[in-house]
Amino acid sequence: NPETWLPFELAEAGDVTLTLYDANGRRIRAIALGRRQAGYHGAGSGAARWDGRNEQGEAVASGAYVAELRVGAARSARRILLLR
């Protein structure tokens, strides 16, 4: 059961959302992480977690995806690779 943990750091507290897109830019899934305090959020302290599934709960194919983290008006995106 592949899953991906995405650690992140916030300059200020806010409501955090992780959105995943496929290589063509189509939204695969949005995950509301709730309100998080400023600081580092690693695997043991609330990193964002994606279980490799889409909005319907179906497992997505192996491949390249874009993970976008939004907090208020700020956003950060990175490419990730899912291998099954």
CSV table of N, CA and C in Angstrom, one decimal:
chain,number,residue,atom,x,y,z
A,1,ASN,N,0.8,-1.2,0.0
A,1,ASN,CA,0.0,0.0,0.0
A,1,ASN,C,0.9,1.2,0.0
A,2,PRO,N,1.2,1.7,-1.2
A,2,PRO,CA,2.1,2.9,-1.2
A,2,PRO,C,1.4,4.1,-0.6
A,3,GLU,N,2.2,4.9,0.1
A,3,GLU,CA,1.7,6.2,0.6
A,3,GLU,C,2.9,7.1,0.6
A,4,THR,N,2.7,8.4,0.6
A,4,THR,CA,3.7,9.4,0.5
A,4,THR,C,3.5,10.3,1.7
A,5,TRP,N,4.6,10.6,2.4
A,5,TRP,CA,4.5,11.6,3.5
A,5,TRP,C,5.3,12.8,3.0
A,6,LEU,N,4.7,14.0,3.1
A,6,LEU,CA,5.3,15.2,2.6
A,6,LEU,C,5.5,16.2,3.8
A,7,PRO,N,6.7,16.2,4.3
A,7,PRO,CA,7.0,17.2,5.4
A,7,PRO,C,6.9,18.6,4.8
A,8,PHE,N,6.6,19.6,5.7
A,8,PHE,CA,6.5,21.0,5.3
A,8,PHE,C,6.8,21.9,6.5
A,9,GLU,N,7.1,23.1,6.2
A,9,GLU,CA,7.3,24.1,7.2
A,9,GLU,C,6.5,25.3,6.9
A,10,LEU,N,5.8,25.9,7.9
A,10,LEU,CA,5.0,27.1,7.8
A,10,LEU,C,5.6,28.2,8.5
A,11,ALA,N,5.6,29.4,7.8
A,11,ALA,CA,6.1,30.6,8.4
A,11,ALA,C,5.0,31.2,9.4
A,12,GLU,N,3.8,30.9,9.1
A,12,GLU,CA,2.7,31.4,10.0
A,12,GLU,C,1.6,30.3,10.0
A,13,ALA,N,0.8,30.4,11.1
A,13,ALA,CA,-0.3,29.4,11.2
A,13,ALA,C,-1.4,29.7,10.1
A,14,GLY,N,-2.1,28.6,9.8
A,14,GLY,CA,-3.1,28.7,8.8
A,14,GLY,C,-3.8,27.4,8.4
A,15,ASP,N,-4.9,27.5,7.7
A,15,ASP,CA,-5.5,26.3,7.2
A,15,ASP,C,-4.7,25.7,6.0
A,16,VAL,N,-4.4,24.4,6.0
A,16,VAL,CA,-3.5,23.8,5.1
A,16,VAL,C,-4.3,22.8,4.2
A,17,THR,N,-4.1,22.9,2.9
A,17,THR,CA,-4.7,22.0,1.9
A,17,THR,C,-3.6,21.4,1.0
A,18,LEU,N,-3.6,20.1,0.9
A,18,LEU,CA,-2.7,19.4,-0.1
A,18,LEU,C,-3.6,19.0,-1.3
A,19,THR,N,-3.2,19.5,-2.5
A,19,THR,CA,-3.9,19.1,-3.7
A,19,THR,C,-2.9,18.4,-4.6
A,20,LEU,N,-3.3,17.3,-5.2
A,20,LEU,CA,-2.5,16.5,-6.1
A,20,LEU,C,-3.0,16.5,-7.5
A,21,TYR,N,-2.1,16.7,-8.4
A,21,TYR,CA,-2.5,16.8,-9.9
A,21,TYR,C,-1.7,15.7,-10.6
A,22,ASP,N,-2.3,15.3,-11.7
A,22,ASP,CA,-1.5,14.3,-12.6
A,22,ASP,C,-0.6,15.1,-13.5
A,23,ALA,N,0.1,14.4,-14.3
A,23,ALA,CA,1.1,15.0,-15.2
A,23,ALA,C,0.5,16.0,-16.2
A,24,ASN,N,-0.9,15.8,-16.5
A,24,ASN,CA,-1.6,16.7,-17.4
A,24,ASN,C,-2.2,17.9,-16.7
A,25,GLY,N,-2.0,18.0,-15.4
A,25,GLY,CA,-2.6,19.1,-14.7
A,25,GLY,C,-4.0,18.9,-14.2
A,26,ARG,N,-4.5,17.7,-14.3
A,26,ARG,CA,-5.9,17.4,-13.8
A,26,ARG,C,-5.8,17.2,-12.3
A,27,ARG,N,-6.7,17.7,-11.6
A,27,ARG,CA,-6.8,17.5,-10.1
A,27,ARG,C,-7.2,16.1,-9.8
A,28,ILE,N,-6.4,15.4,-9.0
A,28,ILE,CA,-6.6,14.0,-8.6
A,28,ILE,C,-7.3,14.0,-7.3
A,29,ARG,N,-6.8,14.8,-6.3
A,29,ARG,CA,-7.4,14.8,-5.0
A,29,ARG,C,-7.0,16.0,-4.2
A,30,ALA,N,-7.9,16.5,-3.4
A,30,ALA,CA,-7.6,17.6,-2.4
A,30,ALA,C,-7.8,17.0,-1.0
A,31,ILE,N,-6.8,17.3,-0.2
A,31,ILE,CA,-6.9,16.8,1.2
A,31,ILE,C,-6.8,18.0,2.1
A,32,ALA,N,-7.8,18.3,2.9
A,32,ALA,CA,-7.8,19.4,3.9
A,32,ALA,C,-7.1,18.8,5.1
A,33,LEU,N,-6.0,19.5,5.5
A,33,LEU,CA,-5.2,19.1,6.6
A,33,LEU,C,-5.6,19.8,7.9
A,34,GLY,N,-6.4,20.8,7.7
A,34,GLY,CA,-6.9,21.6,8.9
A,34,GLY,C,-5.9,22.7,9.3
A,35,ARG,N,-6.2,23.3,10.4
A,35,ARG,CA,-5.3,24.4,10.8
A,35,ARG,C,-4.1,23.9,11.5
A,36,ARG,N,-2.9,24.4,11.0
A,36,ARG,CA,-1.6,24.0,11.5
A,36,ARG,C,-0.9,25.3,12.1
A,37,GLN,N,-0.1,25.1,13.1
A,37,GLN,CA,0.7,26.1,13.7
A,37,GLN,C,1.9,26.4,12.9
A,38,ALA,N,2.5,27.5,13.0
A,38,ALA,CA,3.8,27.8,12.4
A,38,ALA,C,4.8,26.8,12.8
A,39,GLY,N,5.8,26.5,12.0
A,39,GLY,CA,6.9,25.6,12.3
A,39,GLY,C,7.0,24.4,11.4
A,40,TYR,N,7.8,23.5,11.7
A,40,TYR,CA,8.1,22.3,10.9
A,40,TYR,C,7.1,21.2,11.2
A,41,HIS,N,6.6,20.6,10.2
A,41,HIS,CA,5.7,19.4,10.3
A,41,HIS,C,6.3,18.3,9.6
A,42,GLY,N,7.0,17.4,10.3
A,42,GLY,CA,7.6,16.2,9.7
A,42,GLY,C,6.8,15.0,9.9
A,43,ALA,N,7.3,13.8,9.6
A,43,ALA,CA,6.6,12.5,9.7
A,43,ALA,C,6.0,12.3,11.1
A,44,GLY,N,6.7,12.7,12.1
A,44,GLY,CA,6.3,12.5,13.5
A,44,GLY,C,5.4,13.7,14.0
A,45,SER,N,5.4,14.8,13.3
A,45,SER,CA,4.6,15.9,13.8
A,45,SER,C,3.7,16.5,12.8
A,46,GLY,N,3.0,15.7,12.0
A,46,GLY,CA,1.9,16.1,11.2
A,46,GLY,C,2.2,16.4,9.7
A,47,ALA,N,3.1,15.7,9.1
A,47,ALA,CA,3.4,15.8,7.7
A,47,ALA,C,2.1,15.5,6.9
A,48,ALA,N,2.0,16.1,5.7
A,48,ALA,CA,0.9,15.7,4.9
A,48,ALA,C,1.1,14.3,4.4
A,49,ARG,N,0.0,13.6,4.3
A,49,ARG,CA,0.0,12.1,3.9
A,49,ARG,C,-0.9,11.9,2.7
A,50,TRP,N,-0.4,11.3,1.7
A,50,TRP,CA,-1.3,10.9,0.6
A,50,TRP,C,-1.2,9.4,0.4
A,51,ASP,N,-2.3,8.7,0.3
A,51,ASP,CA,-2.3,7.2,0.3
A,51,ASP,C,-2.3,6.7,-1.2
A,52,GLY,N,-2.1,7.6,-2.1
A,52,GLY,CA,-2.0,7.1,-3.5
A,52,GLY,C,-3.4,6.9,-4.2
A,53,ARG,N,-4.4,7.5,-3.6
A,53,ARG,CA,-5.8,7.3,-4.1
A,53,ARG,C,-6.4,8.6,-4.6
A,54,ASN,N,-7.3,8.5,-5.5
A,54,ASN,CA,-8.0,9.7,-6.0
A,54,ASN,C,-9.2,10.1,-5.1
A,55,GLU,N,-10.0,11.0,-5.6
A,55,GLU,CA,-11.2,11.5,-4.8
A,55,GLU,C,-12.2,10.4,-4.6
A,56,GLN,N,-12.3,9.4,-5.5
A,56,GLN,CA,-13.2,8.3,-5.4
A,56,GLN,C,-12.7,7.1,-4.6
A,57,GLY,N,-11.5,7.2,-4.1
A,57,GLY,CA,-10.9,6.2,-3.3
A,57,GLY,C,-10.2,5.1,-4.1
A,58,GLU,N,-10.1,5.3,-5.4
A,58,GLU,CA,-9.4,4.4,-6.3
A,58,GLU,C,-7.9,4.6,-6.3
A,59,ALA,N,-7.1,3.5,-6.4
A,59,ALA,CA,-5.7,3.7,-6.5
A,59,ALA,C,-5.3,4.3,-7.8
A,60,VAL,N,-4.4,5.2,-7.8
A,60,VAL,CA,-4.0,5.8,-9.1
A,60,VAL,C,-2.8,5.1,-9.6
A,61,ALA,N,-2.5,5.3,-10.9
A,61,ALA,CA,-1.4,4.6,-11.5
A,61,ALA,C,0.0,5.1,-11.1
A,62,SER,N,1.0,4.3,-11.2
A,62,SER,CA,2.4,4.8,-11.0
A,62,SER,C,2.6,5.9,-12.0
A,63,GLY,N,3.4,6.9,-11.6
A,63,GLY,CA,3.8,8.0,-12.5
A,63,GLY,C,4.1,9.2,-11.7
A,64,ALA,N,4.3,10.3,-12.5
A,64,ALA,CA,4.6,11.6,-11.9
A,64,ALA,C,3.4,12.4,-11.6
A,65,TYR,N,3.4,13.0,-10.4
A,65,TYR,CA,2.3,13.9,-9.9
A,65,TYR,C,2.9,15.2,-9.4
A,66,VAL,N,2.0,16.1,-9.2
A,66,VAL,CA,2.4,17.4,-8.6
A,66,VAL,C,1.6,17.5,-7.3
A,67,ALA,N,2.4,17.8,-6.2
A,67,ALA,CA,1.8,18.0,-4.9
A,67,ALA,C,1.8,19.5,-4.6
A,68,GLU,N,0.7,20.1,-4.4
A,68,GLU,CA,0.6,21.5,-4.1
A,68,GLU,C,0.1,21.7,-2.7
A,69,LEU,N,0.9,22.5,-1.9
A,69,LEU,CA,0.5,22.8,-0.5
A,69,LEU,C,0.1,24.2,-0.5
A,70,ARG,N,-1.2,24.5,0.0
A,70,ARG,CA,-1.7,25.9,0.1
A,70,ARG,C,-2.0,26.2,1.6
A,71,VAL,N,-1.6,27.4,1.9
A,71,VAL,CA,-1.9,28.0,3.3
A,71,VAL,C,-2.3,29.4,3.0
A,72,GLY,N,-3.5,29.7,3.1
A,72,GLY,CA,-4.0,31.1,2.7
A,72,GLY,C,-3.7,31.3,1.3
A,73,ALA,N,-3.0,32.5,1.0
A,73,ALA,CA,-2.6,32.9,-0.3
A,73,ALA,C,-1.3,32.3,-0.7
A,74,ALA,N,-0.6,31.7,0.2
A,74,ALA,CA,0.7,31.1,-0.1
A,74,ALA,C,0.6,29.7,-0.6
A,75,ARG,N,1.5,29.3,-1.6
A,75,ARG,CA,1.4,28.0,-2.1
A,75,ARG,C,2.8,27.5,-2.5
A,76,SER,N,3.0,26.2,-2.4
A,76,SER,CA,4.3,25.6,-2.8
A,76,SER,C,4.0,24.3,-3.5
A,77,ALA,N,4.7,24.0,-4.6
A,77,ALA,CA,4.4,22.8,-5.3
A,77,ALA,C,5.7,22.1,-5.6
A,78,ARG,N,5.6,20.8,-5.7
A,78,ARG,CA,6.8,19.9,-6.0
A,78,ARG,C,6.3,18.7,-6.8
A,79,ARG,N,7.2,18.2,-7.6
A,79,ARG,CA,6.9,17.0,-8.4
A,79,ARG,C,7.2,15.8,-7.5
A,80,ILE,N,6.4,14.8,-7.5
A,80,ILE,CA,6.6,13.6,-6.8
A,80,ILE,C,6.4,12.4,-7.8
A,81,LEU,N,7.0,11.3,-7.5
A,81,LEU,CA,6.9,10.1,-8.3
A,81,LEU,C,6.3,9.0,-7.4
A,82,LEU,N,5.2,8.4,-7.9
A,82,LEU,CA,4.5,7.3,-7.2
A,82,LEU,C,4.9,6.0,-8.0
A,83,LEU,N,5.5,5.1,-7.3
A,83,LEU,CA,5.8,3.8,-7.8
A,83,LEU,C,5.0,2.7,-7.1
A,84,ARG,N,4.4,1.8,-7.8
A,84,ARG,CA,3.7,0.7,-7.2
A,84,ARG,C,4.4,-0.6,-7.4
